[in-house]
Amino acid sequence: MKQAVIVCHRGASLVAPENTIASLEKAIDLGADVVEFDVRPSRDGILYVMHDAEVDRTTNGTGRIADMNSTDVDALDAGSWFGEEFAGERVPRLDAFLDVCRGRIATYVEIKEGDPAEIRDMLAVRGMLDDAWTFSFDQAIRAEARAKVPDLRRMVLYMHVGSVDRAVAQDASILEFHADNLDEDLVASARQAGLITQMFYAGTDRAVFEKAVRCGVEQMNIDHVDIFRSVERELMSLV
C-alpha cells in the first residue's frame, strides 16, 4: 500500500481564502503534492486564479470578472470575506501564482475560461509542464486542449466518459472518480490501462476515504487532508 498523492482543492481552502497565494502557501505548508486551482480571464485578457464567474462571493467587489479590466481585478480584496487576518489578499494573476508554485508544488489547472495554449506556454516557460495537468467542465475547452496542446496532460471524469476505454481513447493521462462511481475493479482497470487514478471528494466521511484507500486510488483531490491521512495511516498500519 502506497501513500496517495494529495491534491489540495483550491489550495488549503479550509484555512485560507480559496484560490489565493495564502491558500497556496498553506497547501505547501500542509505537505500537499499538488495544488488545484481555477482560471478565468479579465476583460483585457489577463488570466486570474478565480473559481466563480462573478467576484461577489470571494471578494469585496461585484460583477463578472470577464467584464472587469485587470486594474479593477487587481484592486479587489480577496481575503477579508474569509477572515480579518487575510485582509488585502489579492486575486492572483496566473503568472504570479505559477511563480510561487515553481519548484515547490505541482499544478492542476481547471480552466473555467481561457486559452489552453496560453496556459500551456506559461507552464512551459517556467519548466512546469511535466508536473502539470488540466481539465475543464466546458466540452469545447476540453476539445481545444486536446487539439492544440497535446503535451499538456489532461484529466477526464469517469462521469463524463463512462468507461476506462473511452478515457484512453481521448488520450487522457488521469481519470477522476467521485464517491458514487468509485469501484475497485474500475480503478484497477484504469491503472492497467496506464491511467493515473484520482478521486475528488469535498466531504469528511471516513468511510469514503477508506474505500478510496482500499481501491488503491493514487491521487486524492480533497479539502480535508488531515482526515484522509488519518484514515490512510490506520489502514496502512494493518498491512
PDB file of C-alpha atoms in Angstrom:
ATOM      1  CA  MET A   1       0.000   0.000   0.000  1.00  0.00           C
ATOM      2  CA  LYS A   2       1.430   3.366  -1.059  1.00  0.00           C
ATOM      3  CA  GLN A   3       0.577   6.830   0.242  1.00  0.00           C
ATOM      4  CA  ALA A   4      -1.706   8.739  -2.096  1.00  0.00           C
ATOM      5  CA  VAL A   5      -0.657  11.963  -3.762  1.00  0.00           C
ATOM      6  CA  ILE A   6      -2.504  14.859  -2.117  1.00  0.00           C
ATOM      7  CA  VAL A   7      -4.117  17.469  -4.367  1.00  0.00           C
ATOM      8  CA  CYS A   8      -5.277  20.496  -2.360  1.00  0.00           C
ATOM      9  CA  HIS A   9      -8.581  21.662  -3.831  1.00  0.00           C
ATOM     10  CA  ARG A  10      -8.380  25.449  -4.448  1.00  0.00           C
ATOM     11  CA  GLY A  11      -5.365  25.421  -2.182  1.00  0.00           C
ATOM     12  CA  ALA A  12      -5.775  24.820   1.541  1.00  0.00           C
ATOM     13  CA  SER A  13      -9.218  26.386   1.362  1.00  0.00           C
ATOM     14  CA  LEU A  14     -10.300  25.395   4.871  1.00  0.00           C
ATOM     15  CA  VAL A  15      -7.627  27.562   6.497  1.00  0.00           C
ATOM     16  CA  ALA A  16      -7.160  30.374   3.968  1.00  0.00           C
ATOM     17  CA  PRO A  17      -9.274  32.047   1.281  1.00  0.00           C
ATOM     18  CA  GLU A  18      -9.563  29.754  -1.734  1.00  0.00           C
ATOM     19  CA  ASN A  19      -7.550  30.345  -4.900  1.00  0.00           C
ATOM     20  CA  THR A  20      -5.201  32.888  -3.302  1.00  0.00           C
ATOM     21  CA  ILE A  21      -1.472  32.950  -2.671  1.00  0.00           C
ATOM     22  CA  ALA A  22      -2.312  32.467   1.018  1.00  0.00           C
ATOM     23  CA  SER A  23      -4.180  29.228   0.311  1.00  0.00           C
ATOM     24  CA  LEU A  24      -1.330  28.102  -1.931  1.00  0.00           C
ATOM     25  CA  GLU A  25       1.250  28.725   0.799  1.00  0.00           C
ATOM     26  CA  LYS A  26      -0.906  26.877   3.336  1.00  0.00           C
ATOM     27  CA  ALA A  27      -1.189  23.910   0.943  1.00  0.00           C
ATOM     28  CA  ILE A  28       2.588  23.800   0.682  1.00  0.00           C
ATOM     29  CA  ASP A  29       2.838  24.002   4.480  1.00  0.00           C
ATOM     30  CA  LEU A  30       0.456  21.032   4.729  1.00  0.00           C
ATOM     31  CA  GLY A  31       2.799  18.982   2.574  1.00  0.00           C
ATOM     32  CA  ALA A  32       0.440  18.754  -0.378  1.00  0.00           C
ATOM     33  CA  ASP A  33       1.943  17.421  -3.583  1.00  0.00           C
ATOM     34  CA  VAL A  34      -0.323  19.339  -5.969  1.00  0.00           C
ATOM     35  CA  VAL A  35      -2.434  22.488  -5.840  1.00  0.00           C
ATOM     36  CA  GLU A  36      -5.707  22.570  -7.780  1.00  0.00           C
ATOM     37  CA  PHE A  37      -6.933  25.983  -8.901  1.00  0.00           C
ATOM     38  CA  ASP A  38      -9.291  27.634 -11.378  1.00  0.00           C
ATOM     39  CA  VAL A  39      -8.519  30.088 -14.167  1.00  0.00           C
ATOM     40  CA  ARG A  40     -10.560  32.852 -15.785  1.00  0.00           C
ATOM     41  CA  PRO A  41      -9.566  35.918 -17.880  1.00  0.00           C
ATOM     42  CA  SER A  42     -10.382  39.558 -17.246  1.00  0.00           C
ATOM     43  CA  ARG A  43     -11.917  41.706 -19.970  1.00  0.00           C
ATOM     44  CA  ASP A  44      -8.445  42.786 -21.128  1.00  0.00           C
ATOM     45  CA  GLY A  45      -7.206  39.209 -21.344  1.00  0.00           C
ATOM     46  CA  ILE A  46      -5.225  38.773 -18.140  1.00  0.00           C
ATOM     47  CA  LEU A  47      -5.582  35.281 -16.674  1.00  0.00           C
ATOM     48  CA  TYR A  48      -6.551  35.146 -12.986  1.00  0.00           C
ATOM     49  CA  VAL A  49      -6.961  32.396 -10.406  1.00  0.00           C
ATOM     50  CA  MET A  50     -10.692  32.574  -9.703  1.00  0.00           C
ATOM     51  CA  HIS A  51     -13.413  29.936  -9.413  1.00  0.00           C
ATOM     52  CA  ASP A  52     -16.681  31.809  -9.896  1.00  0.00           C
ATOM     53  CA  ALA A  53     -17.709  33.766 -12.967  1.00  0.00           C
ATOM     54  CA  GLU A  54     -18.650  36.598 -10.600  1.00  0.00           C
ATOM     55  CA  VAL A  55     -16.316  38.040  -7.987  1.00  0.00           C
ATOM     56  CA  ASP A  56     -19.059  38.615  -5.406  1.00  0.00           C
ATOM     57  CA  ARG A  57     -18.591  35.503  -3.247  1.00  0.00           C
ATOM     58  CA  THR A  58     -14.834  35.685  -2.702  1.00  0.00           C
ATOM     59  CA  THR A  59     -14.000  39.402  -2.936  1.00  0.00           C
ATOM     60  CA  ASN A  60     -15.340  42.791  -1.885  1.00  0.00           C
ATOM     61  CA  GLY A  61     -16.375  43.502  -5.487  1.00  0.00           C
ATOM     62  CA  THR A  62     -19.382  42.721  -7.625  1.00  0.00           C
ATOM     63  CA  GLY A  63     -19.912  41.591 -11.186  1.00  0.00           C
ATOM     64  CA  ARG A  64     -18.366  39.256 -13.707  1.00  0.00           C
ATOM     65  CA  ILE A  65     -14.588  39.055 -13.852  1.00  0.00           C
ATOM     66  CA  ALA A  66     -14.886  38.817 -17.631  1.00  0.00           C
ATOM     67  CA  ASP A  67     -16.415  42.320 -17.609  1.00  0.00           C
ATOM     68  CA  MET A  68     -13.653  43.836 -15.454  1.00  0.00           C
ATOM     69  CA  ASN A  69     -10.300  45.242 -16.542  1.00  0.00           C
ATOM     70  CA  SER A  70      -7.200  43.883 -14.831  1.00  0.00           C
ATOM     71  CA  THR A  71      -6.612  47.130 -12.927  1.00  0.00           C
ATOM     72  CA  ASP A  72     -10.035  46.676 -11.294  1.00  0.00           C
ATOM     73  CA  VAL A  73      -9.430  42.996 -10.509  1.00  0.00           C
ATOM     74  CA  ASP A  74      -6.029  43.796  -9.024  1.00  0.00           C
ATOM     75  CA  ALA A  75      -7.658  46.228  -6.594  1.00  0.00           C
ATOM     76  CA  LEU A  76     -10.089  43.673  -5.143  1.00  0.00           C
ATOM     77  CA  ASP A  77      -9.759  42.353  -1.593  1.00  0.00           C
ATOM     78  CA  ALA A  78      -9.980  38.551  -1.852  1.00  0.00           C
ATOM     79  CA  GLY A  79      -9.269  37.786   1.801  1.00  0.00           C
ATOM     80  CA  SER A  80     -11.482  39.761   4.184  1.00  0.00           C
ATOM     81  CA  TRP A  81     -14.543  37.602   3.486  1.00  0.00           C
ATOM     82  CA  PHE A  82     -12.639  34.643   4.969  1.00  0.00           C
ATOM     83  CA  GLY A  83     -11.025  36.344   7.944  1.00  0.00           C
ATOM     84  CA  GLU A  84      -9.622  39.679   9.082  1.00  0.00           C
ATOM     85  CA  GLU A  85      -6.089  38.285   9.060  1.00  0.00           C
ATOM     86  CA  PHE A  86      -6.356  37.874   5.280  1.00  0.00           C
ATOM     87  CA  ALA A  87      -7.498  41.438   4.583  1.00  0.00           C
ATOM     88  CA  GLY A  88      -5.801  42.778   1.482  1.00  0.00           C
ATOM     89  CA  GLU A  89      -5.189  39.353  -0.077  1.00  0.00           C
ATOM     90  CA  ARG A  90      -5.473  39.769  -3.842  1.00  0.00           C
ATOM     91  CA  VAL A  91      -6.980  37.755  -6.667  1.00  0.00           C
ATOM     92  CA  PRO A  92      -3.744  36.292  -8.054  1.00  0.00           C
ATOM     93  CA  ARG A  93      -2.711  36.765 -11.626  1.00  0.00           C
ATOM     94  CA  LEU A  94      -1.913  33.341 -13.039  1.00  0.00           C
ATOM     95  CA  ASP A  95       1.692  34.234 -13.836  1.00  0.00           C
ATOM     96  CA  ALA A  96       2.334  35.320 -10.239  1.00  0.00           C
ATOM     97  CA  PHE A  97       0.590  32.229  -8.872  1.00  0.00           C
ATOM     98  CA  LEU A  98       2.730  29.936 -11.026  1.00  0.00           C
ATOM     99  CA  ASP A  99       5.869  31.762  -9.938  1.00  0.00           C
ATOM    100  CA  VAL A 100       5.076  30.825  -6.335  1.00  0.00           C
ATOM    101  CA  CYS A 101       4.326  27.202  -7.307  1.00  0.00           C
ATOM    102  CA  ARG A 102       7.504  26.747  -9.328  1.00  0.00           C
ATOM    103  CA  GLY A 103       9.871  24.233  -7.779  1.00  0.00           C
ATOM    104  CA  ARG A 104       7.622  23.850  -4.719  1.00  0.00           C
ATOM    105  CA  ILE A 105       4.376  22.154  -5.735  1.00  0.00           C
ATOM    106  CA  ALA A 106       2.831  20.606  -8.851  1.00  0.00           C
ATOM    107  CA  THR A 107      -0.192  22.171 -10.531  1.00  0.00           C
ATOM    108  CA  TYR A 108      -3.650  21.048 -11.636  1.00  0.00           C
ATOM    109  CA  VAL A 109      -5.268  23.821 -13.663  1.00  0.00           C
ATOM    110  CA  GLU A 110      -9.038  23.765 -14.084  1.00  0.00           C
ATOM    111  CA  ILE A 111      -9.830  26.067 -16.983  1.00  0.00           C
ATOM    112  CA  LYS A 112     -13.159  27.768 -16.376  1.00  0.00           C
ATOM    113  CA  GLU A 113     -12.455  30.148 -19.265  1.00  0.00           C
ATOM    114  CA  GLY A 114      -9.288  30.869 -21.189  1.00  0.00           C
ATOM    115  CA  ASP A 115      -6.962  29.649 -23.911  1.00  0.00           C
ATOM    116  CA  PRO A 116      -5.343  26.272 -23.109  1.00  0.00           C
ATOM    117  CA  ALA A 117      -2.372  27.170 -25.329  1.00  0.00           C
ATOM    118  CA  GLU A 118      -1.640  30.320 -23.343  1.00  0.00           C
ATOM    119  CA  ILE A 119      -1.785  28.369 -20.094  1.00  0.00           C
ATOM    120  CA  ARG A 120       0.432  25.648 -21.539  1.00  0.00           C
ATOM    121  CA  ASP A 121       3.019  28.227 -22.605  1.00  0.00           C
ATOM    122  CA  MET A 122       3.017  29.857 -19.159  1.00  0.00           C
ATOM    123  CA  LEU A 123       3.738  26.475 -17.613  1.00  0.00           C
ATOM    124  CA  ALA A 124       6.348  25.537 -20.207  1.00  0.00           C
ATOM    125  CA  VAL A 125       8.402  28.717 -19.918  1.00  0.00           C
ATOM    126  CA  ARG A 126       8.733  28.013 -16.173  1.00  0.00           C
ATOM    127  CA  GLY A 127       9.731  24.379 -16.718  1.00  0.00           C
ATOM    128  CA  MET A 128       6.497  23.207 -15.047  1.00  0.00           C
ATOM    129  CA  LEU A 129       4.847  21.294 -17.883  1.00  0.00           C
ATOM    130  CA  ASP A 130       5.909  17.789 -16.807  1.00  0.00           C
ATOM    131  CA  ASP A 131       4.233  18.121 -13.393  1.00  0.00           C
ATOM    132  CA  ALA A 132       1.062  19.866 -14.569  1.00  0.00           C
ATOM    133  CA  TRP A 133      -2.268  18.784 -15.936  1.00  0.00           C
ATOM    134  CA  THR A 134      -5.523  20.419 -16.909  1.00  0.00           C
ATOM    135  CA  PHE A 135      -9.262  19.841 -17.012  1.00  0.00           C
ATOM    136  CA  SER A 136     -12.379  21.810 -17.867  1.00  0.00           C
ATOM    137  CA  PHE A 137     -16.098  21.220 -17.430  1.00  0.00           C
ATOM    138  CA  ASP A 138     -16.506  23.076 -20.734  1.00  0.00           C
ATOM    139  CA  GLN A 139     -16.526  20.479 -23.508  1.00  0.00           C
ATOM    140  CA  ALA A 140     -15.253  22.988 -26.074  1.00  0.00           C
ATOM    141  CA  ILE A 141     -12.250  23.845 -23.891  1.00  0.00           C
ATOM    142  CA  ARG A 142     -11.502  20.142 -23.385  1.00  0.00           C
ATOM    143  CA  ALA A 143     -11.568  19.612 -27.152  1.00  0.00           C
ATOM    144  CA  GLU A 144      -9.411  22.676 -27.738  1.00  0.00           C
ATOM    145  CA  ALA A 145      -6.830  21.477 -25.224  1.00  0.00           C
ATOM    146  CA  ARG A 146      -6.661  18.058 -26.821  1.00  0.00           C
ATOM    147  CA  ALA A 147      -6.217  19.550 -30.303  1.00  0.00           C
ATOM    148  CA  LYS A 148      -3.913  22.483 -29.550  1.00  0.00           C
ATOM    149  CA  VAL A 149      -1.744  21.388 -26.627  1.00  0.00           C
ATOM    150  CA  PRO A 150      -1.307  17.612 -26.668  1.00  0.00           C
ATOM    151  CA  ASP A 151       1.806  17.918 -24.491  1.00  0.00           C
ATOM    152  CA  LEU A 152      -0.227  19.364 -21.603  1.00  0.00           C
ATOM    153  CA  ARG A 153      -1.557  16.352 -19.735  1.00  0.00           C
ATOM    154  CA  ARG A 154      -5.323  16.167 -19.478  1.00  0.00           C
ATOM    155  CA  MET A 155      -7.701  14.687 -16.952  1.00  0.00           C
ATOM    156  CA  VAL A 156     -11.180  13.341 -17.691  1.00  0.00           C
ATOM    157  CA  LEU A 157     -14.000  12.491 -15.313  1.00  0.00           C
ATOM    158  CA  TYR A 158     -15.429   9.000 -15.200  1.00  0.00           C
ATOM    159  CA  MET A 159     -18.916  10.512 -15.076  1.00  0.00           C
ATOM    160  CA  HIS A 160     -18.213  12.142 -18.463  1.00  0.00           C
ATOM    161  CA  VAL A 161     -16.545   9.260 -20.311  1.00  0.00           C
ATOM    162  CA  GLY A 162     -18.362   6.331 -18.707  1.00  0.00           C
ATOM    163  CA  SER A 163     -15.576   3.800 -19.225  1.00  0.00           C
ATOM    164  CA  VAL A 164     -11.840   3.298 -18.978  1.00  0.00           C
ATOM    165  CA  ASP A 165     -11.675   2.581 -22.708  1.00  0.00           C
ATOM    166  CA  ARG A 166     -13.175   5.968 -23.547  1.00  0.00           C
ATOM    167  CA  ALA A 167     -10.719   7.725 -21.260  1.00  0.00           C
ATOM    168  CA  VAL A 168      -7.869   6.012 -23.101  1.00  0.00           C
ATOM    169  CA  ALA A 169      -9.435   6.838 -26.470  1.00  0.00           C
ATOM    170  CA  GLN A 170      -9.474  10.523 -25.500  1.00  0.00           C
ATOM    171  CA  ASP A 171      -5.733  10.407 -24.774  1.00  0.00           C
ATOM    172  CA  ALA A 172      -6.288  11.233 -21.119  1.00  0.00           C
ATOM    173  CA  SER A 173      -3.498  10.838 -18.586  1.00  0.00           C
ATOM    174  CA  ILE A 174      -5.663  10.965 -15.450  1.00  0.00           C
ATOM    175  CA  LEU A 175      -9.122   9.527 -14.732  1.00  0.00           C
ATOM    176  CA  GLU A 176     -11.018  11.072 -11.833  1.00  0.00           C
ATOM    177  CA  PHE A 177     -13.711   9.272  -9.890  1.00  0.00           C
ATOM    178  CA  HIS A 178     -16.317  10.508  -7.431  1.00  0.00           C
ATOM    179  CA  ALA A 179     -17.822   8.739  -4.435  1.00  0.00           C
ATOM    180  CA  ASP A 180     -20.813   7.481  -6.435  1.00  0.00           C
ATOM    181  CA  ASN A 181     -18.780   5.801  -9.175  1.00  0.00           C
ATOM    182  CA  LEU A 182     -15.681   4.652  -7.308  1.00  0.00           C
ATOM    183  CA  ASP A 183     -15.174   0.936  -7.836  1.00  0.00           C
ATOM    184  CA  GLU A 184     -12.169  -1.271  -7.094  1.00  0.00           C
ATOM    185  CA  ASP A 185     -12.332  -3.094 -10.422  1.00  0.00           C
ATOM    186  CA  LEU A 186     -12.603   0.167 -12.376  1.00  0.00           C
ATOM    187  CA  VAL A 187      -9.618   1.633 -10.532  1.00  0.00           C
ATOM    188  CA  ALA A 188      -7.595  -1.495 -11.244  1.00  0.00           C
ATOM    189  CA  SER A 189      -8.643  -1.439 -14.899  1.00  0.00           C
ATOM    190  CA  ALA A 190      -7.667   2.214 -15.247  1.00  0.00           C
ATOM    191  CA  ARG A 191      -4.257   1.613 -13.739  1.00  0.00           C
ATOM    192  CA  GLN A 192      -3.676  -1.381 -16.009  1.00  0.00           C
ATOM    193  CA  ALA A 193      -4.526   0.863 -18.979  1.00  0.00           C
ATOM    194  CA  GLY A 194      -1.789   3.292 -17.924  1.00  0.00           C
ATOM    195  CA  LEU A 195      -4.064   5.956 -16.455  1.00  0.00           C
ATOM    196  CA  ILE A 196      -3.368   7.720 -13.174  1.00  0.00           C
ATOM    197  CA  THR A 197      -6.393   7.315 -10.904  1.00  0.00           C
ATOM    198  CA  GLN A 198      -7.720  10.241  -8.890  1.00  0.00           C
ATOM    199  CA  MET A 199     -10.723  10.893  -6.692  1.00  0.00           C
ATOM    200  CA  PHE A 200     -12.458  14.173  -5.908  1.00  0.00           C
ATOM    201  CA  TYR A 201     -14.234  14.338  -2.591  1.00  0.00           C
ATOM    202  CA  ALA A 202     -15.049  17.503  -0.647  1.00  0.00           C
ATOM    203  CA  GLY A 203     -16.631  15.750   2.329  1.00  0.00           C
ATOM    204  CA  THR A 204     -15.496  14.277   5.636  1.00  0.00           C
ATOM    205  CA  ASP A 205     -16.965  10.748   5.644  1.00  0.00           C
ATOM    206  CA  ARG A 206     -14.182   8.441   6.770  1.00  0.00           C
ATOM    207  CA  ALA A 207     -15.882   5.508   5.046  1.00  0.00           C
ATOM    208  CA  VAL A 208     -15.467   7.249   1.667  1.00  0.00           C
ATOM    209  CA  PHE A 209     -11.786   7.837   2.347  1.00  0.00           C
ATOM    210  CA  GLU A 210     -11.387   4.225   3.480  1.00  0.00           C
ATOM    211  CA  LYS A 211     -12.912   2.966   0.252  1.00  0.00           C
ATOM    212  CA  ALA A 212     -10.558   5.166  -1.781  1.00  0.00           C
ATOM    213  CA  VAL A 213      -7.535   3.743   0.043  1.00  0.00           C
ATOM    214  CA  ARG A 214      -8.749   0.153  -0.309  1.00  0.00           C
ATOM    215  CA  CYS A 215      -9.383   0.714  -4.031  1.00  0.00           C
ATOM    216  CA  GLY A 216      -5.832   1.932  -4.474  1.00  0.00           C
ATOM    217  CA  VAL A 217      -6.676   5.419  -5.749  1.00  0.00           C
ATOM    218  CA  GLU A 218      -3.354   7.110  -6.472  1.00  0.00           C
ATOM    219  CA  GLN A 219      -4.317  10.779  -6.082  1.00  0.00           C
ATOM    220  CA  MET A 220      -6.852  12.463  -3.799  1.00  0.00           C
ATOM    221  CA  ASN A 221      -8.291  15.852  -4.769  1.00  0.00           C
ATOM    222  CA  ILE A 222      -9.653  16.904  -1.382  1.00  0.00           C
ATOM    223  CA  ASP A 223     -10.235  19.629   1.199  1.00  0.00           C
ATOM    224  CA  HIS A 224      -9.886  17.573   4.391  1.00  0.00           C
ATOM    225  CA  VAL A 225      -6.303  16.393   4.129  1.00  0.00           C
ATOM    226  CA  ASP A 226      -5.945  15.634   7.835  1.00  0.00           C
ATOM    227  CA  ILE A 227      -8.924  13.259   7.910  1.00  0.00           C
ATOM    228  CA  PHE A 228      -7.783  11.417   4.805  1.00  0.00           C
ATOM    229  CA  ARG A 229      -4.217  10.996   6.066  1.00  0.00           C
ATOM    230  CA  SER A 230      -5.572   9.698   9.393  1.00  0.00           C
ATOM    231  CA  VAL A 231      -7.660   7.047   7.633  1.00  0.00           C
ATOM    232  CA  GLU A 232      -4.771   6.172   5.348  1.00  0.00           C
ATOM    233  CA  ARG A 233      -2.375   5.724   8.272  1.00  0.00           C
ATOM    234  CA  GLU A 234      -4.835   3.477  10.087  1.00  0.00           C
ATOM    235  CA  LEU A 235      -5.251   1.190   7.091  1.00  0.00           C
ATOM    236  CA  MET A 236      -1.545   1.105   6.285  1.00  0.00           C
ATOM    237  CA  SER A 237      -0.783   0.081   9.861  1.00  0.00           C
ATOM    238  CA  LEU A 238      -2.908  -3.049   9.340  1.00  0.00           C
ATOM    239  CA  VAL A 239      -0.943  -4.221   6.313  1.00  0.00           C
TER     240      VAL A 239
END
